[in-house]
PDB file of C-alpha atoms in Angstrom:
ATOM      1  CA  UNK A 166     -78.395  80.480 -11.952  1.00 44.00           C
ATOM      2  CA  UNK A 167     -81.408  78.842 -12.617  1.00 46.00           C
ATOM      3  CA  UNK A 168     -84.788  80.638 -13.955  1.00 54.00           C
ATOM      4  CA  UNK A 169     -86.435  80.196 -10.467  1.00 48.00           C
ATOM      5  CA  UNK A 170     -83.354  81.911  -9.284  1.00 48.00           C
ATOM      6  CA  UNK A 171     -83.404  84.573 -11.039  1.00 54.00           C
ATOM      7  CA  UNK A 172     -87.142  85.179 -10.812  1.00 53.00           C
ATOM      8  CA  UNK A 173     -86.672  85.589  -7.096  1.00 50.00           C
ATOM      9  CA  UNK A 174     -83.583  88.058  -7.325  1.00 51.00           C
ATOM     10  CA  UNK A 175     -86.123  89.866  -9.630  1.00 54.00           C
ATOM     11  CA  UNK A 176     -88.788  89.996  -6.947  1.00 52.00           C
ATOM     12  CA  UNK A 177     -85.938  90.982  -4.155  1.00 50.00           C
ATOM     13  CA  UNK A 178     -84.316  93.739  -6.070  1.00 50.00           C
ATOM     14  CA  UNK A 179     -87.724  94.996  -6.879  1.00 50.00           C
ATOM     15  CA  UNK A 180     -89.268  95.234  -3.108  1.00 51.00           C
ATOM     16  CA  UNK A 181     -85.813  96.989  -2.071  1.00 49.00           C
ATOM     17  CA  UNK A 182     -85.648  99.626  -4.660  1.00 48.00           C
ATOM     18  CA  UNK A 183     -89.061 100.364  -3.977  1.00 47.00           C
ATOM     19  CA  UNK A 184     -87.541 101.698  -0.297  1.00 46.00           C
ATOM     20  CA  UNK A 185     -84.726 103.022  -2.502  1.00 43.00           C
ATOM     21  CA  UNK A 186     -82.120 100.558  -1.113  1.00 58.00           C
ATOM     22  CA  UNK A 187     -79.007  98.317  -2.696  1.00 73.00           C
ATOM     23  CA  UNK A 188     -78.288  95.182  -2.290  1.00 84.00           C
ATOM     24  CA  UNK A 189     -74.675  94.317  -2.259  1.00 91.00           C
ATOM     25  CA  UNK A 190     -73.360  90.517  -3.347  1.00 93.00           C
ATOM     26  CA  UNK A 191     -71.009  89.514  -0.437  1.00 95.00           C
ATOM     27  CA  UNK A 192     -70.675  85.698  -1.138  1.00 95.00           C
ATOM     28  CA  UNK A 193     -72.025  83.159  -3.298  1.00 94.00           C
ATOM     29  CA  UNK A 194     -75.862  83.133  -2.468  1.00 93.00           C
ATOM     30  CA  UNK A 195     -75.411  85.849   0.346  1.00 95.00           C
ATOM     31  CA  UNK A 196     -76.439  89.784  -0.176  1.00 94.00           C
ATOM     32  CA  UNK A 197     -76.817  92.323   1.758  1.00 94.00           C
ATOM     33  CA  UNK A 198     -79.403  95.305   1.996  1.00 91.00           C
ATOM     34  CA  UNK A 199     -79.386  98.283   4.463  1.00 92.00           C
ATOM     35  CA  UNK A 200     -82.978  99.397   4.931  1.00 88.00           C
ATOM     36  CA  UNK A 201     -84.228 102.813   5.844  1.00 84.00           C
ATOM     37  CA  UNK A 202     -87.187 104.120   5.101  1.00 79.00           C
ATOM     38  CA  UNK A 203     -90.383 106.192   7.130  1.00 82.00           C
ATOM     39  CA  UNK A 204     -94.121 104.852   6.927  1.00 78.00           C
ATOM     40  CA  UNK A 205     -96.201 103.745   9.412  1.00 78.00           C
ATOM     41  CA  UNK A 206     -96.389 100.000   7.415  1.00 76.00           C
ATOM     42  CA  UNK A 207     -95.521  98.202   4.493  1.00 74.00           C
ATOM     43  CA  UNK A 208     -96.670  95.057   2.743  1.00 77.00           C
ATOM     44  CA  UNK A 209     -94.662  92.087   1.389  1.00 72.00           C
ATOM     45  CA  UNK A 210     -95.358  90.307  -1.653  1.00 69.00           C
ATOM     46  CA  UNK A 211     -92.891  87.802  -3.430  1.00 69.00           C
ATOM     47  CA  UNK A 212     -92.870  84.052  -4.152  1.00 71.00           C
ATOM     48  CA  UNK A 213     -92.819  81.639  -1.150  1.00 72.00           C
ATOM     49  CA  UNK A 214     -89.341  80.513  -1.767  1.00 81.00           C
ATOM     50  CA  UNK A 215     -88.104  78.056   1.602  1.00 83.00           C
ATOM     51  CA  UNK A 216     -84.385  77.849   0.637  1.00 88.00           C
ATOM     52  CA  UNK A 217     -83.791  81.210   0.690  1.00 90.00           C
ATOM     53  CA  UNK A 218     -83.215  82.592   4.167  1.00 92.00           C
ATOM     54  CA  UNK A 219     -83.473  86.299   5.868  1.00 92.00           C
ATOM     55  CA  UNK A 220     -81.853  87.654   8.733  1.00 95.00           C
ATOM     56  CA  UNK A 221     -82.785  91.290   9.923  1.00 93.00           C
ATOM     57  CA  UNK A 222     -81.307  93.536  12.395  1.00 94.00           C
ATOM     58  CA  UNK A 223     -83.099  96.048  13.953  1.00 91.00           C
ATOM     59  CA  UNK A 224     -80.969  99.485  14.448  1.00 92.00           C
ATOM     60  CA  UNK A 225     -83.423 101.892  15.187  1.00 88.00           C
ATOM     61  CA  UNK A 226     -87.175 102.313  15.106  1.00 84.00           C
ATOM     62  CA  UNK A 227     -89.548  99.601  15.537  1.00 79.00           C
ATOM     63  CA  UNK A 228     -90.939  96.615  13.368  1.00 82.00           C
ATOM     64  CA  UNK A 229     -93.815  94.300  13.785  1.00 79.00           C
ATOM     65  CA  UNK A 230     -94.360  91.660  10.801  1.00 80.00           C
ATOM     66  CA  UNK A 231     -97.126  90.046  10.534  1.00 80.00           C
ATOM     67  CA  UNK A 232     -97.101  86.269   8.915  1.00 78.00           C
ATOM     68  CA  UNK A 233    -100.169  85.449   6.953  1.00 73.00           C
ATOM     69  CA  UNK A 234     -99.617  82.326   8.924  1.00 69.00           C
ATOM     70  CA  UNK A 235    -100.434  84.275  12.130  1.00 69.00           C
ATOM     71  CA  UNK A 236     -96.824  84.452  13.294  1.00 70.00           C
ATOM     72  CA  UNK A 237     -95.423  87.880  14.701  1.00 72.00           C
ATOM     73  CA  UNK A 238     -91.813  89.386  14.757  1.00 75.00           C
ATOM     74  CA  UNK A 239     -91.181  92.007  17.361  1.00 76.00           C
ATOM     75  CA  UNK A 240     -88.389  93.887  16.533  1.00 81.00           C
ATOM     76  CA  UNK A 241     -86.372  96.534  18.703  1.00 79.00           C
ATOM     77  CA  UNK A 242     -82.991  98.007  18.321  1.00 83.00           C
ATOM     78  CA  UNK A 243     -80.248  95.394  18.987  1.00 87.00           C
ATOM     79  CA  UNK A 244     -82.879  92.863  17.940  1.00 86.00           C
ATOM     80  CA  UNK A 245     -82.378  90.325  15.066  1.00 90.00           C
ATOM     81  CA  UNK A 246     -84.823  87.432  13.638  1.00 89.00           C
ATOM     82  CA  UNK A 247     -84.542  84.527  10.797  1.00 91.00           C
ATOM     83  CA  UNK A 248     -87.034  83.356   8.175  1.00 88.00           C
ATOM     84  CA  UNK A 249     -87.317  81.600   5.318  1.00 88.00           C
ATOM     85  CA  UNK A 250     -89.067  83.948   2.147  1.00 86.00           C
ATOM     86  CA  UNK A 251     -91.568  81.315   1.955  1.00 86.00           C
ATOM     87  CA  UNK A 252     -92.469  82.512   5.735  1.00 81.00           C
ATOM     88  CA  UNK A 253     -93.372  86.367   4.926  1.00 81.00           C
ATOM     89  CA  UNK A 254     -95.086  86.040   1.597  1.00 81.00           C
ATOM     90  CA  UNK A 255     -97.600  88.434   1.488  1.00 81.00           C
ATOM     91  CA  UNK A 256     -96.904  89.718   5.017  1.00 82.00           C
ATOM     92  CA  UNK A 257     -97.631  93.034   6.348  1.00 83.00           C
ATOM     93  CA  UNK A 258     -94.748  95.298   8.587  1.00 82.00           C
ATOM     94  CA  UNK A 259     -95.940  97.461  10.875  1.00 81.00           C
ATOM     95  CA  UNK A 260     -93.467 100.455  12.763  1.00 80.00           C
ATOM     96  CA  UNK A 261     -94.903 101.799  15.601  1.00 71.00           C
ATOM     97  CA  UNK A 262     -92.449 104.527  15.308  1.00 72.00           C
ATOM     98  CA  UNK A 263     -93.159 105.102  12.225  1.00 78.00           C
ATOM     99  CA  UNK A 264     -89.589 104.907  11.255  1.00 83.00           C
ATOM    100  CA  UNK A 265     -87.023 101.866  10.522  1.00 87.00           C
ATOM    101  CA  UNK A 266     -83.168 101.245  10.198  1.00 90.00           C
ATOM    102  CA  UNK A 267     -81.681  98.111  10.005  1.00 93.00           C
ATOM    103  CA  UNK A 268     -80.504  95.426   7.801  1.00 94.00           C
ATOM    104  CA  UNK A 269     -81.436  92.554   5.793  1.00 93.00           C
ATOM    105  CA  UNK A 270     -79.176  89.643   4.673  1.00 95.00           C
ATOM    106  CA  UNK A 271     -80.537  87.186   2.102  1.00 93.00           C
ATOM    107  CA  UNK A 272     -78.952  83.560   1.996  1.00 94.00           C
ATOM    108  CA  UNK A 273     -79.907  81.537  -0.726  1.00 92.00           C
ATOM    109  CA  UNK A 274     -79.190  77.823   0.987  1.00 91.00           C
ATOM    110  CA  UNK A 275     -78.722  75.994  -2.626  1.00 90.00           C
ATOM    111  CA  UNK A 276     -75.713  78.580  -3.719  1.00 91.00           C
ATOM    112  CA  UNK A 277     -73.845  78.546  -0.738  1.00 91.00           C
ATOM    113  CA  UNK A 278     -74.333  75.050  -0.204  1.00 88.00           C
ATOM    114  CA  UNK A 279     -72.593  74.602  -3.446  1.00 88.00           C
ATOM    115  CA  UNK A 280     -70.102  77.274  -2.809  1.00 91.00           C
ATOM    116  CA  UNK A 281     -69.687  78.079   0.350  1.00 91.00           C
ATOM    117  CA  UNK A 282     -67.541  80.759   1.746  1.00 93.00           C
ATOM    118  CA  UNK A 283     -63.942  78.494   1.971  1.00 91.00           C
ATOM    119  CA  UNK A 284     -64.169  79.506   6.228  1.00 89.00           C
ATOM    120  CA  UNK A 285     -67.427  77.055   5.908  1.00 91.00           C
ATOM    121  CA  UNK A 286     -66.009  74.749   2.766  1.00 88.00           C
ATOM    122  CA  UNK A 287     -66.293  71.306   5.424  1.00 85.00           C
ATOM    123  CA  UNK A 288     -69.296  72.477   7.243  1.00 85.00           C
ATOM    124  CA  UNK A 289     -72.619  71.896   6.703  1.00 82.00           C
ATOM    125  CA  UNK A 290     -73.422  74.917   8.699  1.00 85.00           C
ATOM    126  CA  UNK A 291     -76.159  76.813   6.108  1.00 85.00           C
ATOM    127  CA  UNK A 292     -78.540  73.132   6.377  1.00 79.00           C
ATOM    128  CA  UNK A 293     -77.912  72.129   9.554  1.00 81.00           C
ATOM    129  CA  UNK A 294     -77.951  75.382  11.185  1.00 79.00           C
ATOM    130  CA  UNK A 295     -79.584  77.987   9.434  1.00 84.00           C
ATOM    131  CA  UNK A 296     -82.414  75.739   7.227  1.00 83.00           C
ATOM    132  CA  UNK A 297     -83.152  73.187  10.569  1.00 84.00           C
ATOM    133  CA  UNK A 298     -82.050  75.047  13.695  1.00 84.00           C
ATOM    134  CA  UNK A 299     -83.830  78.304  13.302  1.00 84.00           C
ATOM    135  CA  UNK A 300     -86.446  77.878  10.315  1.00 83.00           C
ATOM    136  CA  UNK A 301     -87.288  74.318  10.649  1.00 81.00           C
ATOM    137  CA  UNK A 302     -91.076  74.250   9.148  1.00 82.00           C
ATOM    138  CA  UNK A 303     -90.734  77.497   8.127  1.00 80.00           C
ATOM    139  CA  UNK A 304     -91.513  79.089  10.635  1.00 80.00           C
ATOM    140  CA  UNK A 305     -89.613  82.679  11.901  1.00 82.00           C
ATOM    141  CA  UNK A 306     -87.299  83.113  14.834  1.00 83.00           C
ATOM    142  CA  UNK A 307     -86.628  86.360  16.402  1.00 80.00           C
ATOM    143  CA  UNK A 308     -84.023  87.090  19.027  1.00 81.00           C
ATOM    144  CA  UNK A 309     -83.161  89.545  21.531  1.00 75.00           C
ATOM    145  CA  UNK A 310     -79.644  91.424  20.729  1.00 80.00           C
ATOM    146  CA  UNK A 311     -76.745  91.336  23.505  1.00 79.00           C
ATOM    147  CA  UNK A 312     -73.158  92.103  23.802  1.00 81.00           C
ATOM    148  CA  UNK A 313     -71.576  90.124  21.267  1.00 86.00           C
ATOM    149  CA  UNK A 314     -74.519  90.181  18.481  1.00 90.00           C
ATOM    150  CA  UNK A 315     -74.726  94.391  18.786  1.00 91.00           C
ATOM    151  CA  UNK A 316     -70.536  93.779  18.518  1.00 92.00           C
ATOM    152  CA  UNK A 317     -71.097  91.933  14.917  1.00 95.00           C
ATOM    153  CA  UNK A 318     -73.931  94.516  13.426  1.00 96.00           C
ATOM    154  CA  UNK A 319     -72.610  96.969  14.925  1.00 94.00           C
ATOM    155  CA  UNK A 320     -69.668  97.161  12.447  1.00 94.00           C
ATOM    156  CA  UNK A 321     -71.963  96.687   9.159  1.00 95.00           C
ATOM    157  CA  UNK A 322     -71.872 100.776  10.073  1.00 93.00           C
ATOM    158  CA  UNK A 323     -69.652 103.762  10.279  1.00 87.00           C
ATOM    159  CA  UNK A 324     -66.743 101.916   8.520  1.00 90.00           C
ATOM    160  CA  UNK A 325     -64.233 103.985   6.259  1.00 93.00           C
ATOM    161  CA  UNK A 326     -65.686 103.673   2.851  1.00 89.00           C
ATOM    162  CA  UNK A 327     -62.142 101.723   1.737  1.00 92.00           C
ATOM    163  CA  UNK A 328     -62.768  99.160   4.492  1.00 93.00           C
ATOM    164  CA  UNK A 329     -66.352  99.016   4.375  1.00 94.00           C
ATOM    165  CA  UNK A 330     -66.522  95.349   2.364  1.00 94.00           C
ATOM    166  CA  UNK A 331     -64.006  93.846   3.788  1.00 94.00           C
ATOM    167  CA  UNK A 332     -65.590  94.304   7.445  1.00 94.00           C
ATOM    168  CA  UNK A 333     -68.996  93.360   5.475  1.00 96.00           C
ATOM    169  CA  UNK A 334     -67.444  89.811   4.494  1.00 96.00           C
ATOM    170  CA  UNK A 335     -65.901  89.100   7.710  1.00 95.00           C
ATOM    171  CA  UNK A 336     -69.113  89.953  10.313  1.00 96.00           C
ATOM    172  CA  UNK A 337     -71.041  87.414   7.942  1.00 96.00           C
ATOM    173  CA  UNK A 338     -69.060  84.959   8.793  1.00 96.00           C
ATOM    174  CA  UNK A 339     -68.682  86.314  12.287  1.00 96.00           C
ATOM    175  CA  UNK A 340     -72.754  85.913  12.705  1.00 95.00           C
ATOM    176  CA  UNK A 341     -72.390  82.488  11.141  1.00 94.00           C
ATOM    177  CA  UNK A 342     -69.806  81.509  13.519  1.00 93.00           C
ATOM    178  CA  UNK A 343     -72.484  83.003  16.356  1.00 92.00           C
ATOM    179  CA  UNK A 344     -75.512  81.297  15.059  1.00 91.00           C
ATOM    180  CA  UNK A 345     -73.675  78.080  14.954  1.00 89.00           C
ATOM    181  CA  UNK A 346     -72.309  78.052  18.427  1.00 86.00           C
ATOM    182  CA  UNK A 347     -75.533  79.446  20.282  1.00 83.00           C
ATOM    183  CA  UNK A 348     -78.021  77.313  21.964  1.00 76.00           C
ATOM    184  CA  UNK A 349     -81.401  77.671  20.208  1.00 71.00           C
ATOM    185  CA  UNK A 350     -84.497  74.916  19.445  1.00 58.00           C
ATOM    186  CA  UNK A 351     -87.577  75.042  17.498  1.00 49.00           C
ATOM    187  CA  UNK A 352     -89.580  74.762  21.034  1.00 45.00           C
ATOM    188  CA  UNK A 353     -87.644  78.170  22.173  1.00 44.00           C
ATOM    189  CA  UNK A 354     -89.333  80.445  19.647  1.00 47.00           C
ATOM    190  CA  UNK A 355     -90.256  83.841  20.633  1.00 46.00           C
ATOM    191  CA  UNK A 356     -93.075  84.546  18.669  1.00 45.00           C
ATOM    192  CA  UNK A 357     -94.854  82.191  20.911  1.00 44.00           C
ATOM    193  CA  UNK A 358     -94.620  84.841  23.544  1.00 49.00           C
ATOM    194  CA  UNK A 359     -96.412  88.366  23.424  1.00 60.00           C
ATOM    195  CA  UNK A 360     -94.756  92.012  23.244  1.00 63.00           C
ATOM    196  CA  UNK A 361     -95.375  92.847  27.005  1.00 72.00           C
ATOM    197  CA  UNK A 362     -93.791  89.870  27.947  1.00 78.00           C
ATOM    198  CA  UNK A 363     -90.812  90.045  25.830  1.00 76.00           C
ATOM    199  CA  UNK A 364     -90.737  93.847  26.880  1.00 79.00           C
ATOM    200  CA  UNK A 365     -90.917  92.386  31.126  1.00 86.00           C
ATOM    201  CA  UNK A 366     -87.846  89.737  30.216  1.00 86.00           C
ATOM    202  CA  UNK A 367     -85.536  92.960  28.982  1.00 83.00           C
ATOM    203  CA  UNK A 368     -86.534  94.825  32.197  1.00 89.00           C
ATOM    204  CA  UNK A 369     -85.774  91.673  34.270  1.00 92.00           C
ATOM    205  CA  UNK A 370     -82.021  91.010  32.189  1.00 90.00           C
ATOM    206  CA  UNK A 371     -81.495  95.120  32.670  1.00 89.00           C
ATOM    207  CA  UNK A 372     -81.892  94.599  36.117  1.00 92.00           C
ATOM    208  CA  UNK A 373     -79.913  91.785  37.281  1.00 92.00           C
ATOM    209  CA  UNK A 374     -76.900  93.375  35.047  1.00 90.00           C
ATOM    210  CA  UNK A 375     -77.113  96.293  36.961  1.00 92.00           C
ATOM    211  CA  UNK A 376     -77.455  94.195  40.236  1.00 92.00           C
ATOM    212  CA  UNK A 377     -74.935  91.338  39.556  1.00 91.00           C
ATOM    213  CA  UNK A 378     -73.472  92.108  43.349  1.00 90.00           C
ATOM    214  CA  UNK A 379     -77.087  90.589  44.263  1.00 90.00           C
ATOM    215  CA  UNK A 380     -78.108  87.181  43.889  1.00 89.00           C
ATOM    216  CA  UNK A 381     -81.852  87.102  43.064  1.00 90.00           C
ATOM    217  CA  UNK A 382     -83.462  84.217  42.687  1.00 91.00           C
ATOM    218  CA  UNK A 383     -86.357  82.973  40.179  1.00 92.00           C
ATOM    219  CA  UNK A 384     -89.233  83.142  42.857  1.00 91.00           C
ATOM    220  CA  UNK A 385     -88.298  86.318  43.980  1.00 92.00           C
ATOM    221  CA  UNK A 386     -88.269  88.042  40.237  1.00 93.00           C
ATOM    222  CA  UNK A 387     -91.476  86.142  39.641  1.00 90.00           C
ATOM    223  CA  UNK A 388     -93.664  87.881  42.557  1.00 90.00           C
ATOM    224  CA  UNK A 389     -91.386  91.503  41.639  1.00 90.00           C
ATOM    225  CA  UNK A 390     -93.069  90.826  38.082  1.00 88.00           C
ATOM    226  CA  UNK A 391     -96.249  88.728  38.658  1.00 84.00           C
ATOM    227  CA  UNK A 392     -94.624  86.280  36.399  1.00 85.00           C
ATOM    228  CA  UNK A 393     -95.065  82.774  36.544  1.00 85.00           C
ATOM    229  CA  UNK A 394     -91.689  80.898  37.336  1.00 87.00           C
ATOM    230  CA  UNK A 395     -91.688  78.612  34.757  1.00 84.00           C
ATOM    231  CA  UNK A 396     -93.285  81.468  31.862  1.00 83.00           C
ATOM    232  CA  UNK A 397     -90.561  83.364  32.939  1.00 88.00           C
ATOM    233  CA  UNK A 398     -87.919  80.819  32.679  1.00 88.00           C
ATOM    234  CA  UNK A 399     -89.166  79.725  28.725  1.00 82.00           C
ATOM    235  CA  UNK A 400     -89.725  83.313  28.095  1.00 82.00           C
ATOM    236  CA  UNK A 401     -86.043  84.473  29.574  1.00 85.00           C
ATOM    237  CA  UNK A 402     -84.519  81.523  27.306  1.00 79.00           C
ATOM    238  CA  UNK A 403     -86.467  82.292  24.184  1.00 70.00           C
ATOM    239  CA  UNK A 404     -85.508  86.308  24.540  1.00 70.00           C
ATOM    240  CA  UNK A 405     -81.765  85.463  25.004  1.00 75.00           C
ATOM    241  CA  UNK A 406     -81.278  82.138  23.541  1.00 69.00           C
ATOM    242  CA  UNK A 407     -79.790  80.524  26.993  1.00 78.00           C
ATOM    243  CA  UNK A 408     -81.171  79.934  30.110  1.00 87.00           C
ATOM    244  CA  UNK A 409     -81.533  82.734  32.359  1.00 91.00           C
ATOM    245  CA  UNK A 410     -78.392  81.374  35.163  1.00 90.00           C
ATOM    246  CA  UNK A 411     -76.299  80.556  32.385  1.00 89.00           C
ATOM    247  CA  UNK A 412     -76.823  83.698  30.811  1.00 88.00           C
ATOM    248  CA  UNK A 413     -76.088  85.993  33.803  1.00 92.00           C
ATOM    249  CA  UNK A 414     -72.760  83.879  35.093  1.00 92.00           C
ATOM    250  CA  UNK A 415     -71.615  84.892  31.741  1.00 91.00           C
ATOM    251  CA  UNK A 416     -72.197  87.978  32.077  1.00 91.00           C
ATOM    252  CA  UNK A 417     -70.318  87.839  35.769  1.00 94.00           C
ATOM    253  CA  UNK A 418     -67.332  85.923  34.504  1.00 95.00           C
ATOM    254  CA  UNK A 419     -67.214  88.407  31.527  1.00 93.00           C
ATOM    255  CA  UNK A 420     -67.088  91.476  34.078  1.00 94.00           C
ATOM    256  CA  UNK A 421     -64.617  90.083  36.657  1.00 95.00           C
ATOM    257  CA  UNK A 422     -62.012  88.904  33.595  1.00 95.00           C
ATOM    258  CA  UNK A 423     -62.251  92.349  32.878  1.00 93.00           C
ATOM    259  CA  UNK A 424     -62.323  93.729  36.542  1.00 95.00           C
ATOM    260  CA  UNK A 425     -59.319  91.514  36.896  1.00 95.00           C
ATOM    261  CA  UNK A 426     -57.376  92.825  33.721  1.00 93.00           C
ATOM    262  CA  UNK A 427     -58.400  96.631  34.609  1.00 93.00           C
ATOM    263  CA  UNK A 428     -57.938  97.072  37.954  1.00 93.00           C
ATOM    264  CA  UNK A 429     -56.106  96.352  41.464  1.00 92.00           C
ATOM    265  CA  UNK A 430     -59.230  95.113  43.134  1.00 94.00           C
ATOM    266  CA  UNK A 431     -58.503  91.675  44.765  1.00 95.00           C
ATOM    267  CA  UNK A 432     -59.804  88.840  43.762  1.00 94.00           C
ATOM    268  CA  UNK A 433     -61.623  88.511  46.804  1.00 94.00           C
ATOM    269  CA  UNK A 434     -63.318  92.009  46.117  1.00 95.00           C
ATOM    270  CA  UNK A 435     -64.065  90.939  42.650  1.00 95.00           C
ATOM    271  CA  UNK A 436     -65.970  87.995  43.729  1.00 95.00           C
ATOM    272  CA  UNK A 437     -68.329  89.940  45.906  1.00 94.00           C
ATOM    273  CA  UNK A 438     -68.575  92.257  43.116  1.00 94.00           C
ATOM    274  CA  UNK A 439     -70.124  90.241  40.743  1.00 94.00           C
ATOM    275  CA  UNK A 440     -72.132  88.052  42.745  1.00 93.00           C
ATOM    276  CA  UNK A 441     -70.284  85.461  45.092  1.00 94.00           C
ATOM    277  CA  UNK A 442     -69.687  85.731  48.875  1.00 90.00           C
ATOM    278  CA  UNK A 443     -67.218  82.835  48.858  1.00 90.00           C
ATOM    279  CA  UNK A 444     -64.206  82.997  47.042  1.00 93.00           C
ATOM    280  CA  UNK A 445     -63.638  79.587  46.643  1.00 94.00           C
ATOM    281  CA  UNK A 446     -66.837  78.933  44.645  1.00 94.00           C
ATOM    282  CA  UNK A 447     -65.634  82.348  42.685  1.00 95.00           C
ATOM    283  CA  UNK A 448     -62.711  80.626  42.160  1.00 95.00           C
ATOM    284  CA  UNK A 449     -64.206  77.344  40.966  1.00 95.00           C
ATOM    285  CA  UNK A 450     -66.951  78.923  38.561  1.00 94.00           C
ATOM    286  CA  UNK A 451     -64.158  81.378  37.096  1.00 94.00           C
ATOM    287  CA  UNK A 452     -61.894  78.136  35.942  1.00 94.00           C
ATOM    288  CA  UNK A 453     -64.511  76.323  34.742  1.00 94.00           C
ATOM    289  CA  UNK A 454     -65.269  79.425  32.143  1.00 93.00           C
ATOM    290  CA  UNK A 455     -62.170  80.516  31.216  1.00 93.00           C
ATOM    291  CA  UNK A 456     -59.798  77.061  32.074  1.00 93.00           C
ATOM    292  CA  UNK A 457     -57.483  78.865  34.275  1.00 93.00           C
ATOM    293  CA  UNK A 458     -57.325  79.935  37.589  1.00 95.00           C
ATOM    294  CA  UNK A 459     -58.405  84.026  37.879  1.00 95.00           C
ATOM    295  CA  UNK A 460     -54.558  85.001  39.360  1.00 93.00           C
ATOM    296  CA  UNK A 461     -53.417  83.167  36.229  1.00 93.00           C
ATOM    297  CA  UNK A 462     -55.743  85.270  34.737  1.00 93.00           C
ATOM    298  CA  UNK A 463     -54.552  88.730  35.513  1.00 92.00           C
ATOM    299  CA  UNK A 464     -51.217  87.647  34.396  1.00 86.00           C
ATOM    300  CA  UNK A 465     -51.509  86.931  31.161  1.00 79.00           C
TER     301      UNK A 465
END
């Protein structure tokens, strides 16, 4: 490990224990550091280091960090964000609740380029992905939680104390996997959007899950929330990292595979259930997710 390298492990292990927290070496160039702590804010001071990469989690409690470059995090539970170290030097977190749980995992892109986990040994998944998908320039990306993320931190907790590394090592790679599948550009960032707005998008998602029987159109949630169409569109893709139709037909093929695997309900009943009047078009939309037909489906 090079001076510089060890300088800024220094400077890491330093901020952390001053919250009286561990980090614990998962990987080559990837740690891991469960935060909890209550104030009402906090500042951050270490070397502006750009190959070095956080992601946080948000478990409970609020966050707000403040770039000195005038970008903003928003953080609520479920909620997760990446940044290079050069991003939040000399920073300033705020917690509206005065209180914070989460996580922090530190990736340190010139180790585990060099020794990568052997999952990633033929992928150049910590540059392409992490360095130029999310923190191209620097700057920070935050992201709303859903189903599968809260699935992957989820299980950083409440783990037998025997098991509790091995589940640590495999949801890294897990949220790896994630990262490098999902659909994310530099143009898509939230912090270009405000709090109220971000807080308007998770009413709007809340309420077409509950509603997926109903088929509400853009228009119509713009003049329900005095949104623009198109705002709401970039903001609803920013939030939850897809667009806002693909992101609720997954959600609708998710429910009637399960529907389908859980219960007696025809298929025809299951289409109206989560959305579609026609069967046919059911039909059509359920192959294309899952590649077989959805009687196939229930028989598996």
């Amino acid at each position: 490990m090079s001076d510089e390298l060890k300088k800024i492990q220094k400077d890491i292990t330093k901020f952390h224990q001053n919250m009286a927290n561990t980090i614990i070496p998962l990987y080559p160039g990837i740690e891991l550091c469960y935060l909890t702590f209550s104030t009402d804010s906090f500042s951050v001071q270490h070397n502006a280091i750009s190959h070095i990469i956080q992601i946080n989690y948000c478990k409970a409690g609020q966050i707000m960090w403040e770039m000195k470059n005038g970008n903003r995090i928003y953080l609520n539970p479920g909620d997760f964000s990446l940044h290079t170290m050069k991003a939040c030097t000399d920073s300033l977190l705020t917690f509206p609740s005065n209180m914070y749980q989460g996580l922090t995992i530190y990736i340190d892109l010139l180790e585990t380029c060099g020794n990568p986990p052997e999952l990633f040994k033929n992928s150049d998944i910590f540059k392409t992905v992490l360095a130029e998908k999310f923190c191209q320039d620097d700057r920070p990306a935050f992201l709303a939680g859903n189903e599968q993320t809260e699935s992957i931190f989820s299980a950083f907790y409440n783990q037998p104390e025997t098991l509790m590394l091995p589940y640590q090592k495999i949801k890294i790679l897990e949220l790896l996997l994630y990262l490098s599948k999902m659909e994310f550009t530099p143009q898509s960032k939230l912090a270009e959007y405000q709090f109220e707005l971000t807080e308007t998008i998770r009413k709007i998602h809340d309420q077409l899950l509950q509603h997926m029987e109903q088929r509400i159109t853009i228009e119509e949630l713009s003049r329900q929330y005095l949104i623009n169409p198109t705002t709401l569109k970039n903001a609803f893709k920013s939030v939850y990292g897809t667009s806002l139709a693909a992101h609720i037909k997954e959600h609708r093929m998710e429910q009637a595979a399960k529907m389908l695997k859980e219960t007696n309900k025809s298929i025809a009943d299951i289409a109206r259930t989560v959305g579609y009047d026609n069967q046919s078009k059911f039909t059509v939309a359920f192959k294309t997710y899952f590649k077989v037909l959805p009687k196939e489906y229930r028989k598996k």
